[in-house]
Amino acid sequence: MKIRKYSAISKIEFKQGFQYFFDFLLSAFFIVVILFVFSNLWRTIYGTKATIDGFSIGMMIWYLAFTEAVTMGMGWRSLFETVSDEVKNGTVSNYLTKPLSYVGWHMSKGFSKFVITFVTVLFISSVLCLLLVGPISFSYFQIIPLIIITLMTFILSFFIGMSLSLLAFWLEDVTALYWILQKGLFILGGMLIPLDVYPAAISKYLTYLPFAFIVYGPGKYFVTGDISVFTHTLIGQIFWVSICAGIMILIYKLAIGRLNIHGG
Amino acid sequence: MDSNLNASFLNESSKKGFRMKNIIEINHLVKKFEIKTKKAGFLNKIKSLAKSDIKEIKAVDNISFEVKQGDIIGFIGPNGAGKSTTIKMLTGILFPTSGNISVLGLNPQKQRVKLAYSIGTVFGQKPQLWLHLPAIDTFNLLGEIYEVDEKEFNDRMEKLVDLFEIKDLINTPVRKLSLGQRMRCEIVAALLHNPKIIFLDEPTIGLDIIAKKKIRSLLKKLNEEEGTTIILTSHDLEDIEKLCNQLIIINKGKIVYNNSMSEVNKFLRTKIIELYFEDKVKEFKLPKNAKIKEKSPYKLVVEIDTKKISTTSFLDYFFKNYEVADLVIREAPIEELIEEIYKN
């Protein structure tokens, strides 16, 4: 894989992303509503309690701000819809006649979208979190490890999203799969509530599923700065990235071999 | 850029002379598709969940042909004839059910990425330019994708920008360009890496007559100046007539004609003219070399051979002698050309 051409794809997507940045900014303000609703909800649940399963109310809201930024940045919905459309209307042929990988093309574009969305949403929600619950303790030493596991989060989420999107070569429409996957992330990945709050009998298993390494692990490290959470998350991410990459490559090879584009 | 891949192939052909070597060879190519059929009705839909009926369609049925370097090949046929399927097999996108394909000495299915460096594609209905950005951004991206050396790329772009007269257009967001301007940019995008073969699938679809003319003359110039082999599919027979030196007609997956243009030129010169009249006409008198296809008191459909009588003089005659309310001029449909070929 020649990295230069893929970085050029990321660059042009980045440029295109800023063409309509104001529109995007308006849609990103959705996070304001979510954080406002959840902060009130958690206030009621916490009552006089200082912490719930090790999380203060401040940590809980900042956790949600981070996991929402990751989830919005992953752009699963857009990936599923784009691949479905490209297979259905035959636009996939525009990529297959070029010396590049179809998966690499979407990964490069997805990376730019992830960076733009993640940074913007996290910025907006950080301002709101400061107003709603004030700052949480965050060390500058957390920045590098956080960037590493956030990048791994993107890679893992992309491989899972792409593997299922590629099923469009068989099913044509994979939007139903997107809904299942998204709900899986919400419930099994601890997107809205950290897995620590779940009953122990369930959460001990959930922390090993790939969903947990997309949102729960990075989110928990963001609010706790606990190095053991970082290492557990990174090891889990490397493991699942290897598995999912293998699955994605296999599905891609099978998909390309059975591509059917009728007519023009 | 992987320019070595077919260098020996092309050098060999250059030594032997222009248009000597087959650049594309297809032998007994077959492509079958399996399509799920669904019967109407609720019960049938439930049944289809358990077992669906599969119908096999032979999109391409045992075709063989060759293309020489520098040729402009017209590849035509009615809708669903198998044109685009063939093009997609030639570019390596689709896998044939059986048969052999060789493009520039490569197997498109096994060496798709390698082949991609030496071919260009324009799918008229599937734009490759980034809609919200100026065309120059897509051009630069393609330079990176095809790994073209920076200096070589800039020289090439400058040349094509001049040739296709798009200097004033390349810095405007693509969505703000007219269809004709956009198509010129699309063709330049497909030529930036200096491909040996360019596949054009309906490049003039939806364009007005002036834009079509412009595209045709530019393609002709490109072929003459650079010797680029052009494979063109189009529903517009005028595209074929003005550009191609060889014609392949495909119908129901089979090749029904593969020869020079001269054999079918008479047919391509045929125009169908529909005339509508203000008042009832009892009897029509036609000029020589015009054949009635359909008539009623208010409507007349006539076929003319434009070599024997020009469209203008034919219309002059009618405007002088009748109260013409409206008229439509069109080409004879491809289906009639195929019928004619079968008859002969």
Coordinates of C-alpha atoms in Angstrom, one line a residue:
Chain A
M1 CA 0.0 0.0 0.0
K2 CA 1.5 3.3 -1.1
I3 CA 0.8 5.7 1.8
R4 CA 1.2 8.9 -0.3
K5 CA -1.9 8.4 -2.4
Y6 CA -4.0 7.6 0.6
S7 CA -2.8 10.6 2.4
A8 CA -3.7 12.7 -0.7
I9 CA -7.3 11.2 -0.4
S10 CA -7.4 12.2 3.3
K11 CA -6.2 15.7 2.4
I12 CA -8.9 16.3 -0.3
E13 CA -11.6 14.9 2.0
F14 CA -10.4 17.3 4.7
K15 CA -10.6 20.1 2.2
Q16 CA -14.1 19.1 1.2
G17 CA -15.1 18.8 4.9
F18 CA -14.3 22.4 5.4
Q19 CA -16.4 23.5 2.4
Y20 CA -19.6 23.0 4.5
F21 CA -18.1 23.4 7.9
F22 CA -20.8 25.8 9.1
D23 CA -23.6 23.3 8.2
F24 CA -21.6 20.6 10.0
L25 CA -21.2 22.8 13.0
L26 CA -24.9 23.3 13.3
S27 CA -25.5 19.5 13.2
A28 CA -22.7 19.0 15.8
F29 CA -24.7 21.2 18.2
F30 CA -26.9 18.1 18.7
I31 CA -24.4 17.2 21.4
V32 CA -25.5 20.2 23.4
V33 CA -29.0 18.8 23.8
I34 CA -27.7 15.3 24.7
L35 CA -25.3 16.6 27.3
F36 CA -27.9 18.9 28.8
V37 CA -30.5 16.1 29.1
F38 CA -28.0 13.6 30.6
S39 CA -26.5 16.1 33.0
N40 CA -30.0 16.7 34.5
L41 CA -30.7 13.0 34.5
W42 CA -27.4 12.1 36.3
R43 CA -28.0 14.9 38.9
T44 CA -31.2 13.2 39.8
I45 CA -29.7 9.8 40.0
Y46 CA -26.6 10.9 42.0
G47 CA -28.7 12.9 44.5
T48 CA -26.3 13.2 47.4
K49 CA -24.0 10.5 46.3
A50 CA -20.4 11.6 45.5
T51 CA -19.6 8.7 43.2
I52 CA -21.3 5.7 41.5
D53 CA -19.0 2.8 40.8
G54 CA -16.0 5.1 41.0
F55 CA -17.4 7.8 38.7
S56 CA -18.2 11.3 40.0
I57 CA -21.0 13.2 38.2
G58 CA -18.3 15.3 36.5
M59 CA -16.5 12.2 35.2
M60 CA -19.8 10.7 34.0
I61 CA -20.7 13.8 31.9
W62 CA -17.1 14.2 30.5
Y63 CA -17.2 10.4 29.7
L64 CA -20.4 10.9 27.7
A65 CA -18.9 14.0 25.9
F66 CA -15.9 11.8 24.8
T67 CA -17.8 8.7 23.8
E68 CA -20.3 10.9 21.8
A69 CA -17.4 12.6 20.0
V70 CA -16.0 9.2 19.1
T71 CA -19.3 7.8 18.0
M72 CA -20.2 10.8 15.8
G73 CA -16.7 10.8 14.4
M74 CA -16.7 7.1 13.3
G75 CA -19.4 7.9 10.7
W76 CA -20.8 4.4 10.5
R77 CA -24.0 5.6 9.1
S78 CA -22.3 7.5 6.3
L79 CA -20.1 4.5 5.5
F80 CA -22.9 2.0 5.4
E81 CA -25.0 4.3 3.2
T82 CA -22.1 5.2 0.9
V83 CA -21.0 1.6 0.3
S84 CA -24.7 0.5 -0.2
D85 CA -25.3 3.2 -2.8
E86 CA -22.0 2.6 -4.6
V87 CA -22.7 -1.1 -5.0
K88 CA -26.4 -0.5 -6.0
N89 CA -25.7 2.3 -8.6
G90 CA -22.4 0.9 -9.8
T91 CA -20.2 3.9 -8.8
V92 CA -17.9 1.3 -7.2
S93 CA -16.5 0.9 -10.8
N94 CA -15.0 4.3 -10.5
Y95 CA -12.6 3.1 -7.8
L96 CA -12.0 -0.4 -9.2
T97 CA -10.5 1.0 -12.4
K98 CA -7.9 2.9 -10.5
P99 CA -4.7 1.7 -8.9
L100 CA -6.0 1.8 -5.4
S101 CA -7.8 -0.2 -2.8
Y102 CA -11.5 0.4 -2.4
V103 CA -11.2 -0.2 1.3
G104 CA -8.1 2.1 1.5
W105 CA -10.1 4.8 -0.3
H106 CA -12.9 4.8 2.3
M107 CA -10.5 4.5 5.2
S108 CA -8.6 7.6 4.1
K109 CA -11.8 9.5 3.6
G110 CA -13.2 8.2 6.9
F111 CA -10.0 9.2 8.8
S112 CA -10.4 12.9 7.7
K113 CA -14.1 12.8 8.7
F114 CA -13.2 11.3 12.0
V115 CA -10.6 13.9 12.8
I116 CA -12.9 16.9 11.8
T117 CA -15.9 15.5 13.7
F118 CA -14.2 14.2 16.7
V119 CA -12.2 17.4 17.4
T120 CA -15.1 19.7 16.7
V121 CA -17.6 17.7 18.8
L122 CA -15.1 17.3 21.6
F123 CA -14.4 21.0 21.6
I124 CA -18.1 22.0 21.7
S125 CA -18.9 19.5 24.4
S126 CA -15.9 20.5 26.5
V127 CA -17.1 24.0 26.6
L128 CA -20.5 22.8 27.7
C129 CA -19.1 20.3 30.3
L130 CA -17.1 23.2 31.8
L131 CA -20.2 25.2 32.2
L132 CA -22.3 22.2 33.5
V133 CA -20.0 20.3 35.8
G134 CA -16.7 22.1 35.8
P135 CA -13.3 20.6 34.9
I136 CA -12.1 17.1 35.8
S137 CA -8.5 16.2 36.6
F138 CA -6.6 15.6 33.4
S139 CA -2.8 15.3 33.0
Y140 CA -0.8 16.4 30.0
F141 CA 0.9 13.0 30.2
Q142 CA -2.5 11.5 29.1
I143 CA -2.5 13.3 25.8
I144 CA -0.2 10.9 23.8
P145 CA -1.7 7.7 25.1
L146 CA -5.2 9.1 24.5
I147 CA -4.3 10.0 20.9
I148 CA -2.9 6.5 20.4
I149 CA -6.1 4.7 21.6
T150 CA -8.3 7.2 19.9
L151 CA -6.6 6.4 16.6
M152 CA -6.9 2.7 17.3
T153 CA -10.6 3.3 18.0
F154 CA -11.0 4.8 14.6
I155 CA -9.1 1.8 12.9
L156 CA -11.2 -0.8 14.9
S157 CA -14.5 0.9 14.2
F158 CA -13.6 1.4 10.6
F159 CA -12.7 -2.3 10.1
I160 CA -16.0 -3.4 11.8
G161 CA -18.0 -0.9 9.9
M162 CA -16.4 -1.8 6.5
S163 CA -16.7 -5.5 7.1
L164 CA -20.4 -5.2 7.5
S165 CA -20.8 -2.5 4.8
L166 CA -19.2 -4.8 2.3
L167 CA -22.0 -7.3 2.8
A168 CA -23.8 -4.8 0.5
F169 CA -22.2 -6.8 -2.3
W170 CA -24.6 -9.7 -1.4
L171 CA -27.5 -7.9 0.4
E172 CA -27.4 -4.6 -1.6
D173 CA -29.0 -2.7 1.3
V174 CA -27.2 -2.9 4.6
T175 CA -28.8 -0.1 6.5
A176 CA -30.5 -2.6 8.8
L177 CA -27.1 -3.9 9.8
Y178 CA -26.1 -0.4 10.7
W179 CA -28.9 0.0 13.1
I180 CA -28.1 -3.3 14.8
L181 CA -24.4 -2.4 15.0
Q182 CA -25.2 1.1 16.4
K183 CA -27.5 -0.3 19.1
G184 CA -24.8 -2.9 19.9
L185 CA -22.4 0.0 20.5
F186 CA -24.9 1.9 22.6
I187 CA -25.7 -1.0 24.9
L188 CA -22.7 -3.4 24.8
G189 CA -20.0 -0.8 24.2
G190 CA -21.0 1.5 27.1
M191 CA -21.6 4.5 25.0
L192 CA -24.1 6.3 27.2
I193 CA -23.2 4.6 30.6
P194 CA -19.8 3.2 31.5
L195 CA -19.8 -0.6 31.7
D196 CA -18.7 -0.3 35.4
V197 CA -22.3 0.7 36.2
Y198 CA -23.7 -2.5 34.7
P199 CA -24.1 -5.6 36.9
A200 CA -20.7 -7.2 37.5
A201 CA -21.8 -10.5 36.0
I202 CA -22.5 -8.9 32.6
S203 CA -19.8 -6.1 32.6
K204 CA -16.9 -8.5 33.1
Y205 CA -17.8 -10.2 29.8
L206 CA -18.7 -7.0 28.0
T207 CA -15.3 -5.4 28.6
Y208 CA -13.7 -8.0 26.3
L209 CA -16.0 -7.4 23.3
P210 CA -14.8 -5.1 20.5
F211 CA -17.5 -2.6 21.2
A212 CA -15.9 -1.9 24.6
F213 CA -12.6 -1.1 23.0
I214 CA -14.2 1.5 20.7
V215 CA -15.9 3.6 23.3
Y216 CA -15.8 2.4 26.9
G217 CA -12.0 1.8 27.2
P218 CA -10.9 5.2 25.6
G219 CA -13.7 7.0 27.4
K220 CA -12.7 5.6 30.8
Y221 CA -9.0 6.4 30.2
F222 CA -10.0 10.0 29.3
V223 CA -11.7 10.6 32.6
T224 CA -9.6 8.4 34.9
G225 CA -6.1 8.7 33.4
D226 CA -5.5 5.2 34.8
I227 CA -2.5 3.6 33.0
S228 CA -3.9 0.0 33.5
V229 CA -7.1 1.1 31.6
F230 CA -4.8 2.4 28.8
T231 CA -2.8 -0.9 28.5
H232 CA -5.9 -3.1 28.8
T233 CA -7.6 -1.0 26.1
L234 CA -4.6 -0.9 23.8
I235 CA -4.0 -4.6 24.0
G236 CA -7.7 -5.3 23.3
Q237 CA -7.7 -2.9 20.4
I238 CA -4.6 -4.5 18.8
F239 CA -6.2 -8.0 19.2
W240 CA -9.6 -7.0 17.7
V241 CA -8.0 -4.9 15.0
S242 CA -6.0 -8.0 13.9
I243 CA -9.1 -10.2 13.9
C244 CA -11.4 -7.6 12.2
A245 CA -8.7 -6.7 9.6
G246 CA -8.5 -10.4 8.6
I247 CA -12.3 -10.7 8.4
M248 CA -12.6 -7.4 6.3
I249 CA -9.9 -8.5 3.8
L250 CA -11.6 -11.9 3.4
I251 CA -15.0 -10.3 2.8
Y252 CA -13.5 -7.8 0.4
K253 CA -11.8 -10.5 -1.7
L254 CA -15.0 -12.5 -1.8
A255 CA -17.1 -9.4 -2.6
I256 CA -15.0 -8.2 -5.5
G257 CA -15.2 -11.6 -7.1
R258 CA -18.9 -11.6 -7.1
L259 CA -19.6 -8.0 -8.1
N260 CA -22.6 -7.8 -10.3
I261 CA -23.1 -4.5 -12.1
H262 CA -25.9 -4.6 -14.6
G263 CA -26.2 -2.3 -17.5
G264 CA -24.7 1.2 -17.6
Chain B
M1 CA 4.0 5.4 -12.1
D2 CA 4.3 1.8 -13.2
S3 CA 5.2 2.6 -16.8
N4 CA 7.3 -0.5 -17.3
L5 CA 4.4 -2.9 -17.2
N6 CA 3.5 -2.7 -20.8
A7 CA 6.5 -0.8 -22.2
S8 CA 7.9 -3.9 -23.9
F9 CA 4.4 -4.6 -25.2
L10 CA 4.1 -1.2 -26.8
N11 CA 7.7 -0.9 -27.9
E12 CA 7.3 -4.0 -29.8
S13 CA 4.2 -2.7 -31.5
S14 CA 5.8 0.7 -32.3
K15 CA 8.7 -1.1 -34.0
K16 CA 6.2 -2.9 -36.2
G17 CA 4.4 0.3 -36.9
F18 CA 1.3 2.1 -35.7
R19 CA -1.9 0.0 -35.7
M20 CA -0.1 -3.2 -36.1
K21 CA -0.4 -4.9 -32.8
N22 CA -3.5 -6.1 -31.1
I23 CA -3.9 -4.1 -28.0
I24 CA -7.0 -6.0 -26.8
E25 CA -7.9 -9.6 -27.5
I26 CA -11.1 -11.2 -26.4
N27 CA -11.8 -14.9 -27.1
H28 CA -15.1 -16.7 -26.5
L29 CA -16.1 -14.4 -23.6
V30 CA -19.2 -15.3 -21.6
K31 CA -20.7 -13.5 -18.7
K32 CA -23.8 -14.9 -16.9
F33 CA -25.6 -13.1 -14.1
E34 CA -27.9 -14.7 -11.6
I35 CA -30.9 -12.6 -10.7
K36 CA -33.4 -13.3 -8.0
T37 CA -37.0 -13.1 -9.3
K38 CA -39.9 -12.2 -7.0
K39 CA -43.5 -13.0 -7.8
A40 CA -46.2 -10.5 -6.9
G41 CA -48.4 -11.1 -3.9
F42 CA -48.0 -11.4 -0.1
L43 CA -47.8 -15.2 0.0
N44 CA -45.2 -15.3 -2.7
K45 CA -43.1 -12.8 -0.8
I46 CA -43.3 -15.0 2.3
K47 CA -42.4 -18.1 0.2
S48 CA -39.4 -16.2 -1.3
L49 CA -37.9 -15.7 2.2
A50 CA -37.4 -19.5 2.4
K51 CA -36.6 -20.1 -1.3
S52 CA -36.0 -17.5 -3.9
D53 CA -36.3 -18.2 -7.7
I54 CA -33.0 -17.6 -9.4
K55 CA -33.0 -16.6 -13.1
E56 CA -29.8 -16.9 -15.1
I57 CA -29.1 -14.1 -17.6
K58 CA -26.4 -14.4 -20.3
A59 CA -25.3 -10.8 -20.5
V60 CA -22.4 -11.6 -22.8
D61 CA -22.7 -14.7 -25.0
N62 CA -19.5 -16.1 -26.5
I63 CA -18.0 -12.9 -28.1
S64 CA -14.6 -12.6 -29.6
F65 CA -12.9 -9.5 -31.1
E66 CA -9.6 -7.7 -31.4
V67 CA -8.6 -4.0 -31.1
K68 CA -5.5 -2.6 -32.6
Q69 CA -3.4 0.2 -31.2
G70 CA -4.6 3.7 -32.2
D71 CA -8.1 2.5 -33.2
I72 CA -11.3 4.2 -32.2
I73 CA -13.9 1.5 -31.7
G74 CA -17.6 2.2 -31.5
F75 CA -19.3 -0.3 -29.3
I76 CA -23.0 0.0 -29.7
G77 CA -26.2 -1.9 -29.0
P78 CA -29.7 -1.5 -27.5
N79 CA -30.2 -1.2 -23.8
G80 CA -29.2 -4.4 -22.0
A81 CA -27.2 -5.7 -25.0
G82 CA -24.0 -6.3 -23.0
K83 CA -21.9 -3.3 -23.9
S84 CA -21.2 -2.0 -20.4
T85 CA -20.7 -5.5 -19.1
T86 CA -18.0 -6.1 -21.7
I87 CA -16.3 -2.8 -20.9
K88 CA -16.3 -3.7 -17.2
M89 CA -14.8 -7.1 -17.9
L90 CA -12.1 -5.4 -20.1
T91 CA -11.2 -3.0 -17.2
G92 CA -11.1 -5.9 -14.7
I93 CA -14.1 -4.9 -12.6
L94 CA -16.3 -7.9 -13.5
F95 CA -15.1 -11.5 -13.7
P96 CA -16.1 -13.4 -16.9
T97 CA -17.9 -16.7 -16.5
S98 CA -15.7 -18.1 -19.2
G99 CA -13.4 -17.1 -22.0
N100 CA -10.1 -15.1 -22.2
I101 CA -9.3 -11.4 -22.1
S102 CA -6.0 -9.8 -22.8
V103 CA -5.6 -6.0 -22.5
L104 CA -2.1 -4.6 -23.2
G105 CA -0.8 -8.1 -22.6
L106 CA -2.4 -8.3 -19.1
N107 CA -5.2 -10.3 -17.7
P108 CA -7.6 -7.6 -16.3
Q109 CA -9.0 -9.8 -13.6
K110 CA -5.7 -11.1 -12.2
Q111 CA -3.8 -7.9 -12.9
R112 CA -6.5 -5.2 -12.3
V113 CA -4.3 -2.7 -10.4
K114 CA -1.3 -3.1 -12.7
L115 CA -3.6 -2.6 -15.7
A116 CA -5.2 0.5 -14.1
Y117 CA -2.0 2.5 -14.6
S118 CA -2.4 2.2 -18.4
I119 CA -6.1 2.7 -18.9
G120 CA -8.4 5.6 -18.4
T121 CA -12.2 5.4 -17.9
V122 CA -15.0 7.8 -18.3
F123 CA -18.4 6.5 -17.2
G124 CA -20.8 9.3 -18.4
Q125 CA -23.3 8.7 -15.7
K126 CA -20.9 8.1 -12.9
P127 CA -18.7 11.2 -12.4
Q128 CA -15.3 10.9 -10.7
L129 CA -14.7 14.6 -10.0
W130 CA -15.3 15.8 -6.5
L131 CA -18.5 17.8 -6.9
H132 CA -17.9 20.5 -4.2
L133 CA -14.3 21.2 -5.1
P134 CA -12.6 22.7 -8.1
A135 CA -11.6 20.1 -10.8
I136 CA -7.9 21.0 -10.2
D137 CA -8.2 19.3 -6.8
T138 CA -9.3 16.1 -8.3
F139 CA -6.6 16.4 -11.0
N140 CA -3.9 16.7 -8.3
L141 CA -5.4 13.8 -6.4
L142 CA -5.3 11.6 -9.5
G143 CA -1.7 12.6 -10.1
E144 CA -1.0 11.0 -6.6
I145 CA -3.2 8.0 -7.2
Y146 CA -1.5 7.2 -10.5
E147 CA 1.9 8.1 -9.0
V148 CA 2.8 10.4 -11.8
D149 CA 6.1 12.3 -11.5
E150 CA 5.4 15.9 -10.5
K151 CA 7.1 17.6 -13.5
E152 CA 5.6 15.1 -15.9
F153 CA 2.2 15.6 -14.3
N154 CA 2.3 19.4 -14.5
D155 CA 3.4 19.3 -18.2
R156 CA 0.7 16.8 -19.0
M157 CA -2.0 18.7 -17.2
E158 CA -1.0 22.0 -18.9
K159 CA -1.2 20.3 -22.3
L160 CA -4.6 18.7 -21.6
V161 CA -6.0 21.9 -20.1
D162 CA -5.0 23.7 -23.3
L163 CA -6.3 21.0 -25.6
F164 CA -9.7 20.7 -23.9
E165 CA -9.9 24.5 -23.3
I166 CA -10.7 24.3 -19.6
K167 CA -8.2 26.8 -18.2
D168 CA -10.9 29.1 -17.0
L169 CA -12.9 26.2 -15.5
I170 CA -10.5 24.2 -13.4
N171 CA -10.6 26.5 -10.4
T172 CA -14.4 26.6 -10.2
P173 CA -16.3 24.1 -8.0
V174 CA -17.4 21.3 -10.3
R175 CA -21.1 21.6 -9.2
K176 CA -21.1 25.1 -10.8
L177 CA -20.0 23.9 -14.2
S178 CA -22.4 23.1 -17.1
L179 CA -22.7 19.4 -18.1
G180 CA -20.6 19.9 -21.2
Q181 CA -17.8 21.7 -19.2
R182 CA -18.0 19.0 -16.6
M183 CA -17.6 16.3 -19.2
R184 CA -14.5 18.0 -20.6
C185 CA -13.0 18.0 -17.2
E186 CA -14.0 14.4 -16.6
I187 CA -12.2 13.3 -19.8
V188 CA -9.1 15.3 -18.8
A189 CA -9.2 13.6 -15.4
A190 CA -9.1 10.2 -17.2
L191 CA -6.2 11.2 -19.4
L192 CA -3.8 12.8 -16.8
H193 CA -1.8 9.6 -16.4
N194 CA -1.3 9.3 -20.1
P195 CA -3.3 6.0 -20.6
K196 CA -2.7 3.9 -23.7
I197 CA -6.4 3.0 -23.9
I198 CA -9.4 5.1 -22.8
F199 CA -12.8 3.5 -22.3
L200 CA -15.6 6.0 -22.7
D201 CA -19.1 4.8 -21.6
E202 CA -21.7 7.3 -22.9
P203 CA -19.5 10.3 -22.7
T204 CA -22.0 12.6 -24.5
I205 CA -25.1 11.6 -22.6
G206 CA -27.3 14.5 -21.8
L207 CA -25.1 17.0 -23.6
D208 CA -26.4 19.6 -26.1
I209 CA -25.4 19.5 -29.7
I210 CA -22.6 22.1 -29.4
A211 CA -21.0 20.3 -26.4
K212 CA -21.2 17.0 -28.2
K213 CA -19.5 18.4 -31.2
K214 CA -16.7 19.8 -29.0
I215 CA -16.1 16.6 -27.2
R216 CA -16.0 14.6 -30.5
S217 CA -13.4 17.0 -32.0
L218 CA -11.3 16.9 -28.9
L219 CA -11.3 13.1 -28.8
K220 CA -10.4 12.9 -32.5
K221 CA -7.5 15.3 -31.9
L222 CA -6.3 13.3 -28.9
N223 CA -6.3 10.1 -31.0
E224 CA -4.5 11.7 -33.9
E225 CA -1.9 13.5 -31.7
E226 CA -1.2 10.8 -29.1
G227 CA -2.4 7.6 -30.8
T228 CA -4.6 6.8 -27.8
T229 CA -6.8 3.8 -28.4
I230 CA -10.5 4.8 -27.7
I231 CA -13.3 2.3 -27.0
L232 CA -16.5 4.2 -27.1
T233 CA -20.0 3.1 -26.2
S234 CA -22.8 5.5 -27.1
H235 CA -26.5 5.6 -27.9
D236 CA -25.7 8.5 -30.1
L237 CA -25.0 7.1 -33.6
E238 CA -23.5 10.5 -34.6
D239 CA -20.8 10.0 -32.0
I240 CA -19.9 6.7 -33.7
E241 CA -20.2 8.1 -37.2
K242 CA -17.9 11.1 -36.5
L243 CA -15.3 9.4 -34.4
C244 CA -14.9 5.7 -35.1
N245 CA -13.0 3.7 -37.7
Q246 CA -14.4 0.4 -36.6
L247 CA -17.8 -0.6 -35.3
I248 CA -18.9 -3.4 -33.1
I249 CA -22.6 -4.0 -32.7
I250 CA -23.7 -6.2 -29.9
N251 CA -27.3 -7.5 -29.4
K252 CA -28.6 -9.8 -26.7
G253 CA -25.0 -10.5 -25.7
K254 CA -23.8 -11.5 -29.2
I255 CA -21.7 -9.6 -31.7
V256 CA -23.9 -9.0 -34.8
Y257 CA -21.5 -6.7 -36.6
N258 CA -17.7 -6.2 -36.4
N259 CA -16.3 -4.3 -39.4
S260 CA -15.3 -0.9 -40.7
M261 CA -17.7 2.0 -40.6
S262 CA -18.1 2.1 -44.4
E263 CA -20.6 -0.8 -44.3
V264 CA -23.0 0.9 -42.0
N265 CA -22.4 4.5 -43.0
K266 CA -25.5 4.6 -45.2
F267 CA -27.6 3.6 -42.2
L268 CA -25.9 6.2 -40.0
R269 CA -26.7 8.9 -42.5
T270 CA -30.4 8.1 -42.2
K271 CA -32.6 10.7 -40.5
I272 CA -36.2 10.2 -39.3
I273 CA -38.2 13.3 -39.6
E274 CA -41.6 13.7 -38.0
L275 CA -43.8 16.5 -39.3
Y276 CA -47.0 17.7 -37.7
F277 CA -49.5 19.9 -39.6
E278 CA -51.9 22.7 -38.7
D279 CA -54.6 21.4 -41.1
K280 CA -55.7 18.1 -42.4
V281 CA -53.6 17.0 -45.4
K282 CA -55.4 14.8 -47.9
E283 CA -52.4 13.8 -49.9
F284 CA -48.6 14.1 -49.4
K285 CA -46.2 14.6 -52.2
L286 CA -42.6 13.9 -51.2
P287 CA -39.4 15.0 -52.7
K288 CA -37.1 12.3 -54.3
N289 CA -35.1 10.0 -51.9
A290 CA -37.6 10.3 -49.1
K291 CA -39.5 7.3 -47.8
I292 CA -42.8 7.4 -45.9
K293 CA -42.7 5.4 -42.7
E294 CA -46.0 6.5 -41.2
K295 CA -48.8 8.9 -42.2
S296 CA -52.1 10.3 -41.0
P297 CA -53.9 13.5 -41.9
Y298 CA -52.0 15.6 -39.3
K299 CA -48.8 13.7 -39.1
L300 CA -46.1 12.3 -41.4
V301 CA -43.0 10.3 -40.5
V302 CA -40.3 10.2 -43.3
E303 CA -36.9 8.6 -43.6
I304 CA -34.3 10.3 -45.6
D305 CA -30.7 9.5 -46.7
T306 CA -28.8 12.7 -45.9
K307 CA -26.2 11.9 -48.6
K308 CA -28.9 12.1 -51.3
I309 CA -31.0 14.9 -49.9
S310 CA -30.0 17.2 -47.1
T311 CA -32.2 17.8 -44.1
T312 CA -32.4 21.5 -44.9
S313 CA -33.6 21.1 -48.5
F314 CA -36.1 18.4 -47.4
L315 CA -37.5 20.8 -44.7
D316 CA -37.5 23.7 -47.2
Y317 CA -39.7 21.7 -49.5
F318 CA -42.2 21.0 -46.7
F319 CA -42.2 24.6 -45.4
K320 CA -43.0 25.9 -48.9
N321 CA -45.7 23.4 -49.7
Y322 CA -47.5 22.7 -46.4
E323 CA -48.5 24.4 -43.1
V324 CA -46.0 22.7 -40.8
A325 CA -47.0 23.1 -37.1
D326 CA -44.1 21.2 -35.5
L327 CA -41.3 18.8 -36.4
V328 CA -38.9 16.4 -34.8
I329 CA -35.6 15.2 -36.3
R330 CA -34.0 12.0 -34.9
E331 CA -31.6 9.3 -35.9
A332 CA -32.8 5.8 -36.8
P333 CA -32.8 3.7 -33.7
I334 CA -30.0 1.1 -33.2
E335 CA -32.7 -1.6 -33.2
E336 CA -33.4 -0.8 -36.9
L337 CA -29.7 -0.9 -37.8
I338 CA -29.5 -4.4 -36.2
E339 CA -32.6 -5.5 -38.1
E340 CA -31.0 -4.2 -41.3
I341 CA -27.9 -6.2 -40.5
Y342 CA -29.8 -9.4 -39.9
K343 CA -31.7 -8.9 -43.2
N344 CA -28.5 -8.5 -45.1

